[in-house]
mmCIF file of N, CA and C in Angstrom:
data_model
loop_
_atom_site.group_PDB
_atom_site.id
_atom_site.type_symbol
_atom_site.label_atom_id
_atom_site.label_comp_id
_atom_site.label_asym_id
_atom_site.label_seq_id
_atom_site.Cartn_x
_atom_site.Cartn_y
_atom_site.Cartn_z
ATOM 1 N N MET A 984 13.461 50.898 -28.077
ATOM 2 C CA MET A 984 13.834 49.503 -28.130
ATOM 3 C C MET A 984 13.772 48.931 -26.719
ATOM 4 N N SER A 985 13.059 47.803 -26.568
ATOM 5 C CA SER A 985 12.908 47.159 -25.264
ATOM 6 C C SER A 985 14.205 46.479 -24.857
ATOM 7 N N PRO A 986 14.449 46.377 -23.548
ATOM 8 C CA PRO A 986 15.688 45.702 -23.116
ATOM 9 C C PRO A 986 15.643 44.208 -23.389
ATOM 10 N N LEU A 987 16.835 43.620 -23.484
ATOM 11 C CA LEU A 987 16.965 42.194 -23.779
ATOM 12 C C LEU A 987 16.331 41.329 -22.706
ATOM 13 N N VAL A 988 16.350 41.801 -21.479
ATOM 14 C CA VAL A 988 15.844 41.011 -20.352
ATOM 15 C C VAL A 988 14.359 40.700 -20.526
ATOM 16 N N ILE A 989 13.612 41.601 -21.104
ATOM 17 C CA ILE A 989 12.178 41.370 -21.295
ATOM 18 C C ILE A 989 11.951 40.191 -22.240
ATOM 19 N N TYR A 990 12.701 40.141 -23.322
ATOM 20 C CA TYR A 990 12.546 39.035 -24.268
ATOM 21 C C TYR A 990 12.994 37.704 -23.662
ATOM 22 N N LEU A 991 14.082 37.751 -22.904
ATOM 23 C CA LEU A 991 14.559 36.517 -22.273
ATOM 24 C C LEU A 991 13.581 36.040 -21.202
ATOM 25 N N ALA A 992 12.994 36.957 -20.453
ATOM 26 C CA ALA A 992 12.008 36.574 -19.442
ATOM 27 C C ALA A 992 10.764 35.986 -20.096
ATOM 28 N N LEU A 993 10.323 36.574 -21.195
ATOM 29 C CA LEU A 993 9.163 36.033 -21.912
ATOM 30 C C LEU A 993 9.475 34.643 -22.469
ATOM 31 N N GLY A 994 10.669 34.466 -23.004
ATOM 32 C CA GLY A 994 11.064 33.147 -23.505
ATOM 33 C C GLY A 994 11.122 32.119 -22.389
ATOM 34 N N ALA A 995 11.655 32.499 -21.237
ATOM 35 C CA ALA A 995 11.719 31.570 -20.103
ATOM 36 C C ALA A 995 10.321 31.228 -19.599
ATOM 37 N N TRP A 996 9.439 32.224 -19.576
ATOM 38 C CA TRP A 996 8.052 31.988 -19.133
ATOM 39 C C TRP A 996 7.342 31.037 -20.091
ATOM 40 N N MET A 997 7.509 31.257 -21.386
ATOM 41 C CA MET A 997 6.877 30.364 -22.366
ATOM 42 C C MET A 997 7.440 28.951 -22.264
ATOM 43 N N PHE A 998 8.742 28.837 -22.082
ATOM 44 C CA PHE A 998 9.360 27.521 -21.975
ATOM 45 C C PHE A 998 8.883 26.798 -20.724
ATOM 46 N N MET A 999 8.742 27.535 -19.626
ATOM 47 C CA MET A 999 8.274 26.930 -18.379
ATOM 48 C C MET A 999 6.862 26.382 -18.537
ATOM 49 N N TRP A 1000 5.961 27.126 -19.163
ATOM 50 C CA TRP A 1000 4.588 26.649 -19.362
ATOM 51 C C TRP A 1000 4.551 25.458 -20.314
ATOM 52 N N GLY A 1001 5.463 25.429 -21.265
ATOM 53 C CA GLY A 1001 5.547 24.264 -22.142
ATOM 54 C C GLY A 1001 5.972 23.014 -21.396
ATOM 55 N N VAL A 1002 6.953 23.156 -20.525
ATOM 56 C CA VAL A 1002 7.412 22.007 -19.726
ATOM 57 C C VAL A 1002 6.293 21.530 -18.803
ATOM 58 N N ILE A 1003 5.599 22.469 -18.159
ATOM 59 C CA ILE A 1003 4.495 22.090 -17.274
ATOM 60 C C ILE A 1003 3.415 21.360 -18.057
ATOM 61 N N GLY A 1004 3.119 21.819 -19.265
ATOM 62 C CA GLY A 1004 2.104 21.164 -20.080
ATOM 63 C C GLY A 1004 2.516 19.770 -20.507
ATOM 64 N N VAL A 1005 3.776 19.579 -20.870
ATOM 65 C CA VAL A 1005 4.243 18.246 -21.282
ATOM 66 C C VAL A 1005 4.202 17.278 -20.107
ATOM 67 N N VAL A 1006 4.572 17.746 -18.943
ATOM 68 C CA VAL A 1006 4.634 16.859 -17.777
ATOM 69 C C VAL A 1006 3.238 16.541 -17.241
ATOM 70 N N SER A 1007 2.341 17.497 -17.265
ATOM 71 C CA SER A 1007 1.068 17.312 -16.571
ATOM 72 C C SER A 1007 -0.071 16.808 -17.452
ATOM 73 N N ARG A 1008 0.016 16.882 -18.743
ATOM 74 C CA ARG A 1008 -1.099 16.497 -19.605
ATOM 75 C C ARG A 1008 -0.992 15.068 -20.089
ATOM 76 N N ARG A 1009 -2.148 14.498 -20.463
ATOM 77 C CA ARG A 1009 -2.195 13.134 -20.972
ATOM 78 C C ARG A 1009 -2.599 13.075 -22.432
ATOM 79 N N ASN A 1010 -3.156 14.149 -22.954
ATOM 80 C CA ASN A 1010 -3.586 14.184 -24.352
ATOM 81 C C ASN A 1010 -2.364 14.466 -25.233
ATOM 82 N N PRO A 1011 -2.064 13.602 -26.201
ATOM 83 C CA PRO A 1011 -0.865 13.818 -27.023
ATOM 84 C C PRO A 1011 -0.923 15.071 -27.879
ATOM 85 N N ILE A 1012 -2.108 15.514 -28.278
ATOM 86 C CA ILE A 1012 -2.213 16.748 -29.060
ATOM 87 C C ILE A 1012 -1.799 17.942 -28.210
ATOM 88 N N VAL A 1013 -2.238 17.960 -26.956
ATOM 89 C CA VAL A 1013 -1.855 19.054 -26.055
ATOM 90 C C VAL A 1013 -0.355 18.993 -25.771
ATOM 91 N N ILE A 1014 0.175 17.783 -25.661
ATOM 92 C CA ILE A 1014 1.624 17.636 -25.452
ATOM 93 C C ILE A 1014 2.386 18.198 -26.651
ATOM 94 N N PHE A 1015 1.903 17.934 -27.871
ATOM 95 C CA PHE A 1015 2.545 18.508 -29.060
ATOM 96 C C PHE A 1015 2.481 20.032 -29.048
ATOM 97 N N MET A 1016 1.333 20.579 -28.638
ATOM 98 C CA MET A 1016 1.218 22.037 -28.588
ATOM 99 C C MET A 1016 2.181 22.620 -27.558
ATOM 100 N N CYS A 1017 2.368 21.932 -26.439
ATOM 101 C CA CYS A 1017 3.304 22.411 -25.425
ATOM 102 C C CYS A 1017 4.748 22.307 -25.910
ATOM 103 N N ILE A 1018 5.046 21.271 -26.680
ATOM 104 C CA ILE A 1018 6.393 21.167 -27.264
ATOM 105 C C ILE A 1018 6.617 22.311 -28.251
ATOM 106 N N GLU A 1019 5.594 22.632 -29.033
ATOM 107 C CA GLU A 1019 5.705 23.766 -29.961
ATOM 108 C C GLU A 1019 5.898 25.069 -29.205
ATOM 109 N N LEU A 1020 5.243 25.202 -28.041
ATOM 110 C CA LEU A 1020 5.427 26.399 -27.220
ATOM 111 C C LEU A 1020 6.872 26.506 -26.746
ATOM 112 N N MET A 1021 7.453 25.372 -26.357
ATOM 113 C CA MET A 1021 8.856 25.390 -25.932
ATOM 114 C C MET A 1021 9.776 25.748 -27.097
ATOM 115 N N LEU A 1022 9.504 25.215 -28.289
ATOM 116 C CA LEU A 1022 10.342 25.537 -29.447
ATOM 117 C C LEU A 1022 10.208 27.014 -29.832
ATOM 118 N N ASN A 1023 9.014 27.571 -29.707
ATOM 119 C CA ASN A 1023 8.843 28.994 -29.996
ATOM 120 C C ASN A 1023 9.545 29.862 -28.953
ATOM 121 N N ALA A 1024 9.618 29.390 -27.713
ATOM 122 C CA ALA A 1024 10.383 30.124 -26.698
ATOM 123 C C ALA A 1024 11.857 30.146 -27.067
ATOM 124 N N VAL A 1025 12.357 29.027 -27.567
ATOM 125 C CA VAL A 1025 13.751 28.978 -28.014
ATOM 126 C C VAL A 1025 13.952 29.914 -29.209
ATOM 127 N N ASN A 1026 12.988 29.934 -30.122
ATOM 128 C CA ASN A 1026 13.081 30.844 -31.273
ATOM 129 C C ASN A 1026 13.119 32.302 -30.835
ATOM 130 N N LEU A 1027 12.289 32.647 -29.867
ATOM 131 C CA LEU A 1027 12.276 34.018 -29.360
ATOM 132 C C LEU A 1027 13.623 34.384 -28.750
ATOM 133 N N THR A 1028 14.219 33.445 -28.042
ATOM 134 C CA THR A 1028 15.520 33.695 -27.432
ATOM 135 C C THR A 1028 16.599 33.861 -28.498
ATOM 136 N N PHE A 1029 16.567 33.015 -29.539
ATOM 137 C CA PHE A 1029 17.534 33.162 -30.633
ATOM 138 C C PHE A 1029 17.403 34.530 -31.293
ATOM 139 N N LEU A 1030 16.184 34.947 -31.559
ATOM 140 C CA LEU A 1030 15.981 36.240 -32.218
ATOM 141 C C LEU A 1030 16.393 37.397 -31.319
ATOM 142 N N ALA A 1031 16.137 37.268 -30.023
ATOM 143 C CA ALA A 1031 16.536 38.339 -29.107
ATOM 144 C C ALA A 1031 18.052 38.454 -29.048
ATOM 145 N N PHE A 1032 18.745 37.321 -28.976
ATOM 146 C CA PHE A 1032 20.207 37.387 -28.956
ATOM 147 C C PHE A 1032 20.752 37.883 -30.291
ATOM 148 N N ALA A 1033 20.118 37.531 -31.387
ATOM 149 C CA ALA A 1033 20.574 38.032 -32.681
ATOM 150 C C ALA A 1033 20.387 39.545 -32.781
ATOM 151 N N ARG A 1034 19.322 40.033 -32.169
ATOM 152 C CA ARG A 1034 19.037 41.469 -32.246
ATOM 153 C C ARG A 1034 19.954 42.281 -31.347
ATOM 154 N N TYR A 1035 20.272 41.734 -30.162
ATOM 155 C CA TYR A 1035 21.013 42.503 -29.167
ATOM 156 C C TYR A 1035 22.452 42.047 -29.021
ATOM 157 N N GLN A 1036 23.030 41.458 -30.015
ATOM 158 C CA GLN A 1036 24.400 40.985 -29.880
ATOM 159 C C GLN A 1036 25.362 42.156 -29.864
ATOM 160 N N PRO A 1037 26.548 41.952 -29.266
ATOM 161 C CA PRO A 1037 27.517 43.057 -29.166
ATOM 162 C C PRO A 1037 28.028 43.543 -30.512
ATOM 163 N N SER A 1038 27.994 42.730 -31.543
ATOM 164 C CA SER A 1038 28.513 43.171 -32.835
ATOM 165 C C SER A 1038 27.603 44.189 -33.504
ATOM 166 N N MET A 1039 26.468 44.489 -32.839
ATOM 167 C CA MET A 1039 25.580 45.518 -33.384
ATOM 168 C C MET A 1039 26.295 46.864 -33.452
ATOM 169 N N MET A 1040 27.263 47.052 -32.570
ATOM 170 C CA MET A 1040 27.995 48.306 -32.549
ATOM 171 C C MET A 1040 29.136 48.320 -33.561
ATOM 172 N N ALA A 1041 29.427 47.188 -34.166
ATOM 173 C CA ALA A 1041 30.553 47.085 -35.095
ATOM 174 C C ALA A 1041 30.135 47.528 -36.493
ATOM 175 N N THR A 1042 30.808 46.998 -37.456
ATOM 176 C CA THR A 1042 30.593 47.420 -38.830
ATOM 177 C C THR A 1042 29.256 46.913 -39.370
ATOM 178 N N GLN A 1043 28.882 47.409 -40.500
ATOM 179 C CA GLN A 1043 27.627 47.023 -41.137
ATOM 180 C C GLN A 1043 27.652 45.561 -41.569
ATOM 181 N N ALA A 1044 28.793 45.050 -42.010
ATOM 182 C CA ALA A 1044 28.891 43.658 -42.460
ATOM 183 C C ALA A 1044 28.670 42.700 -41.295
ATOM 184 N N ASN A 1045 29.251 42.985 -40.121
ATOM 185 C CA ASN A 1045 29.028 42.136 -38.952
ATOM 186 C C ASN A 1045 27.578 42.180 -38.509
ATOM 187 N N GLN A 1046 26.958 43.322 -38.632
ATOM 188 C CA GLN A 1046 25.561 43.462 -38.228
ATOM 189 C C GLN A 1046 24.661 42.561 -39.070
ATOM 190 N N VAL A 1047 24.864 42.507 -40.347
ATOM 191 C CA VAL A 1047 24.042 41.693 -41.233
ATOM 192 C C VAL A 1047 24.286 40.215 -40.975
ATOM 193 N N SER A 1048 25.551 39.803 -40.815
ATOM 194 C CA SER A 1048 25.825 38.386 -40.582
ATOM 195 C C SER A 1048 25.305 37.939 -39.222
ATOM 196 N N GLY A 1049 25.330 38.801 -38.215
ATOM 197 C CA GLY A 1049 24.793 38.459 -36.906
ATOM 198 C C GLY A 1049 23.297 38.265 -36.936
ATOM 199 N N HIS A 1050 22.582 39.112 -37.619
ATOM 200 C CA HIS A 1050 21.132 38.957 -37.751
ATOM 201 C C HIS A 1050 20.793 37.674 -38.492
ATOM 202 N N MET A 1051 21.535 37.375 -39.508
ATOM 203 C CA MET A 1051 21.231 36.188 -40.304
ATOM 204 C C MET A 1051 21.523 34.909 -39.528
ATOM 205 N N ALA A 1052 22.512 34.908 -38.638
ATOM 206 C CA ALA A 1052 22.811 33.703 -37.859
ATOM 207 C C ALA A 1052 21.645 33.346 -36.954
ATOM 208 N N GLY A 1053 21.086 34.312 -36.259
ATOM 209 C CA GLY A 1053 19.943 34.041 -35.390
ATOM 210 C C GLY A 1053 18.718 33.634 -36.169
ATOM 211 N N GLN A 1054 18.481 34.279 -37.284
ATOM 212 C CA GLN A 1054 17.309 33.948 -38.090
ATOM 213 C C GLN A 1054 17.449 32.586 -38.752
ATOM 214 N N MET A 1055 18.652 32.212 -39.123
ATOM 215 C CA MET A 1055 18.844 30.880 -39.708
ATOM 216 C C MET A 1055 18.625 29.792 -38.669
ATOM 217 N N MET A 1056 19.017 30.045 -37.424
ATOM 218 C CA MET A 1056 18.744 29.068 -36.367
ATOM 219 C C MET A 1056 17.245 28.930 -36.136
ATOM 220 N N VAL A 1057 16.510 30.029 -36.220
ATOM 221 C CA VAL A 1057 15.054 29.984 -36.058
ATOM 222 C C VAL A 1057 14.427 29.163 -37.184
ATOM 223 N N ILE A 1058 14.887 29.352 -38.389
ATOM 224 C CA ILE A 1058 14.353 28.566 -39.510
ATOM 225 C C ILE A 1058 14.664 27.088 -39.317
ATOM 226 N N PHE A 1059 15.867 26.775 -38.830
ATOM 227 C CA PHE A 1059 16.222 25.381 -38.561
ATOM 228 C C PHE A 1059 15.313 24.794 -37.484
ATOM 229 N N VAL A 1060 15.054 25.532 -36.412
ATOM 230 C CA VAL A 1060 14.181 25.045 -35.335
ATOM 231 C C VAL A 1060 12.757 24.853 -35.854
ATOM 232 N N MET A 1061 12.293 25.753 -36.708
ATOM 233 C CA MET A 1061 10.943 25.605 -37.270
ATOM 234 C C MET A 1061 10.856 24.374 -38.166
ATOM 235 N N ALA A 1062 11.912 24.073 -38.904
ATOM 236 C CA ALA A 1062 11.908 22.863 -39.742
ATOM 237 C C ALA A 1062 11.885 21.606 -38.882
ATOM 238 N N VAL A 1063 12.657 21.612 -37.804
ATOM 239 C CA VAL A 1063 12.646 20.465 -36.884
ATOM 240 C C VAL A 1063 11.263 20.315 -36.250
ATOM 241 N N ALA A 1064 10.632 21.421 -35.875
ATOM 242 C CA ALA A 1064 9.304 21.362 -35.271
ATOM 243 C C ALA A 1064 8.282 20.811 -36.254
ATOM 244 N N ALA A 1065 8.356 21.226 -37.499
ATOM 245 C CA ALA A 1065 7.413 20.718 -38.497
ATOM 246 C C ALA A 1065 7.601 19.223 -38.717
ATOM 247 N N ALA A 1066 8.845 18.775 -38.770
ATOM 248 C CA ALA A 1066 9.099 17.346 -38.936
ATOM 249 C C ALA A 1066 8.626 16.560 -37.722
ATOM 250 N N GLU A 1067 8.832 17.115 -36.535
ATOM 251 C CA GLU A 1067 8.399 16.448 -35.306
ATOM 252 C C GLU A 1067 6.885 16.293 -35.273
ATOM 253 N N VAL A 1068 6.172 17.314 -35.665
ATOM 254 C CA VAL A 1068 4.708 17.244 -35.669
ATOM 255 C C VAL A 1068 4.220 16.253 -36.720
ATOM 256 N N ALA A 1069 4.822 16.244 -37.881
ATOM 257 C CA ALA A 1069 4.385 15.315 -38.933
ATOM 258 C C ALA A 1069 4.573 13.865 -38.502
ATOM 259 N N VAL A 1070 5.727 13.558 -37.950
ATOM 260 C CA VAL A 1070 5.987 12.182 -37.499
ATOM 261 C C VAL A 1070 5.111 11.842 -36.297
ATOM 262 N N GLY A 1071 4.998 12.769 -35.358
ATOM 263 C CA GLY A 1071 4.203 12.514 -34.160
ATOM 264 C C GLY A 1071 2.739 12.307 -34.463
ATOM 265 N N LEU A 1072 2.178 13.139 -35.331
ATOM 266 C CA LEU A 1072 0.765 12.959 -35.688
ATOM 267 C C LEU A 1072 0.542 11.651 -36.430
ATOM 268 N N GLY A 1073 1.495 11.240 -37.250
ATOM 269 C CA GLY A 1073 1.390 9.939 -37.913
ATOM 270 C C GLY A 1073 1.364 8.796 -36.912
ATOM 271 N N ILE A 1074 2.222 8.879 -35.894
ATOM 272 C CA ILE A 1074 2.252 7.843 -34.851
ATOM 273 C C ILE A 1074 0.948 7.848 -34.058
ATOM 274 N N ILE A 1075 0.452 9.026 -33.734
ATOM 275 C CA ILE A 1075 -0.807 9.109 -32.978
ATOM 276 C C ILE A 1075 -1.963 8.541 -33.798
ATOM 277 N N MET A 1076 -2.011 8.850 -35.081
ATOM 278 C CA MET A 1076 -3.086 8.303 -35.933
ATOM 279 C C MET A 1076 -2.998 6.786 -36.012
ATOM 280 N N ALA A 1077 -1.795 6.245 -36.116
ATOM 281 C CA ALA A 1077 -1.633 4.786 -36.169
ATOM 282 C C ALA A 1077 -2.078 4.142 -34.854
ATOM 283 N N ILE A 1078 -1.741 4.753 -33.745
ATOM 284 C CA ILE A 1078 -2.155 4.204 -32.442
ATOM 285 C C ILE A 1078 -3.663 4.317 -32.272
ATOM 286 N N PHE A 1079 -4.256 5.423 -32.716
ATOM 287 C CA PHE A 1079 -5.704 5.585 -32.603
ATOM 288 C C PHE A 1079 -6.433 4.549 -33.454
ATOM 289 N N ARG A 1080 -5.936 4.263 -34.640
ATOM 290 C CA ARG A 1080 -6.576 3.239 -35.483
ATOM 291 C C ARG A 1080 -6.469 1.854 -34.849
ATOM 292 N N LEU A 1081 -5.402 1.617 -34.142
ATOM 293 C CA LEU A 1081 -5.178 0.304 -33.545
ATOM 294 C C LEU A 1081 -5.956 0.107 -32.250
ATOM 295 N N ARG A 1082 -6.024 1.162 -31.413
ATOM 296 C CA ARG A 1082 -6.588 0.999 -30.078
ATOM 297 C C ARG A 1082 -7.842 1.809 -29.821
ATOM 298 N N ASP A 1083 -8.249 2.703 -30.695
ATOM 299 C CA ASP A 1083 -9.395 3.605 -30.512
ATOM 300 C C ASP A 1083 -9.237 4.508 -29.289
ATOM 301 N N SER A 1084 -8.034 4.767 -28.884
ATOM 302 C CA SER A 1084 -7.752 5.660 -27.765
ATOM 303 C C SER A 1084 -6.335 6.193 -27.935
ATOM 304 N N VAL A 1085 -6.102 7.416 -27.474
ATOM 305 C CA VAL A 1085 -4.762 7.988 -27.562
ATOM 306 C C VAL A 1085 -4.276 8.459 -26.198
ATOM 307 N N ASP A 1086 -4.718 7.812 -25.138
ATOM 308 C CA ASP A 1086 -4.263 8.174 -23.804
ATOM 309 C C ASP A 1086 -2.785 7.807 -23.662
ATOM 310 N N VAL A 1087 -1.992 8.763 -23.244
ATOM 311 C CA VAL A 1087 -0.550 8.569 -23.178
ATOM 312 C C VAL A 1087 -0.183 7.501 -22.143
ATOM 313 N N ASP A 1088 -0.945 7.416 -21.070
ATOM 314 C CA ASP A 1088 -0.630 6.435 -20.028
ATOM 315 C C ASP A 1088 -0.853 5.002 -20.502
ATOM 316 N N GLU A 1089 -1.708 4.808 -21.484
ATOM 317 C CA GLU A 1089 -2.000 3.468 -21.966
ATOM 318 C C GLU A 1089 -1.139 3.057 -23.156
ATOM 319 N N MET A 1090 -0.237 3.924 -23.592
ATOM 320 C CA MET A 1090 0.601 3.617 -24.753
ATOM 321 C C MET A 1090 1.827 2.823 -24.317
ATOM 322 N N ASN A 1091 1.718 1.527 -24.335
ATOM 323 C CA ASN A 1091 2.832 0.664 -23.987
ATOM 324 C C ASN A 1091 3.100 -0.340 -25.105
ATOM 325 N N LEU A 1092 2.767 0.055 -26.341
ATOM 326 C CA LEU A 1092 2.917 -0.855 -27.466
ATOM 327 C C LEU A 1092 4.376 -1.142 -27.798
ATOM 328 N N LEU A 1093 5.271 -0.250 -27.487
ATOM 329 C CA LEU A 1093 6.665 -0.433 -27.848
ATOM 330 C C LEU A 1093 7.430 -1.267 -26.829
ATOM 331 N N ARG A 1094 6.766 -1.629 -25.752
ATOM 332 C CA ARG A 1094 7.448 -2.463 -24.761
ATOM 333 C C ARG A 1094 7.603 -3.871 -25.299
ATOM 334 N N GLY A 1095 8.710 -4.498 -25.006
ATOM 335 C CA GLY A 1095 9.013 -5.820 -25.539
ATOM 336 C C GLY A 1095 8.394 -6.956 -24.796
#
């Protein structure tokens, strides 16, 4: 079994690359992919903490409930990510139909 630090370091590395991608890119599709990378880093961290929690040494009932708590949070994050992509892609398609471009720097339609 690998140590917890390896999973946390991988999650931090994935999250860092996601943040760099969101900040530095102008294509909204790439920005969505970087947001998904950040959400998957959070999922990896949830699963690592669920796997290596201190209650692993306790009774069998605590072990099962601890695993399920981390996995349920991952399912919740995946549902939020799916909803975010569906709404975001709808907004991008509407902007593309209106302006024939999806450059993030030129999106000022919501300004009053």
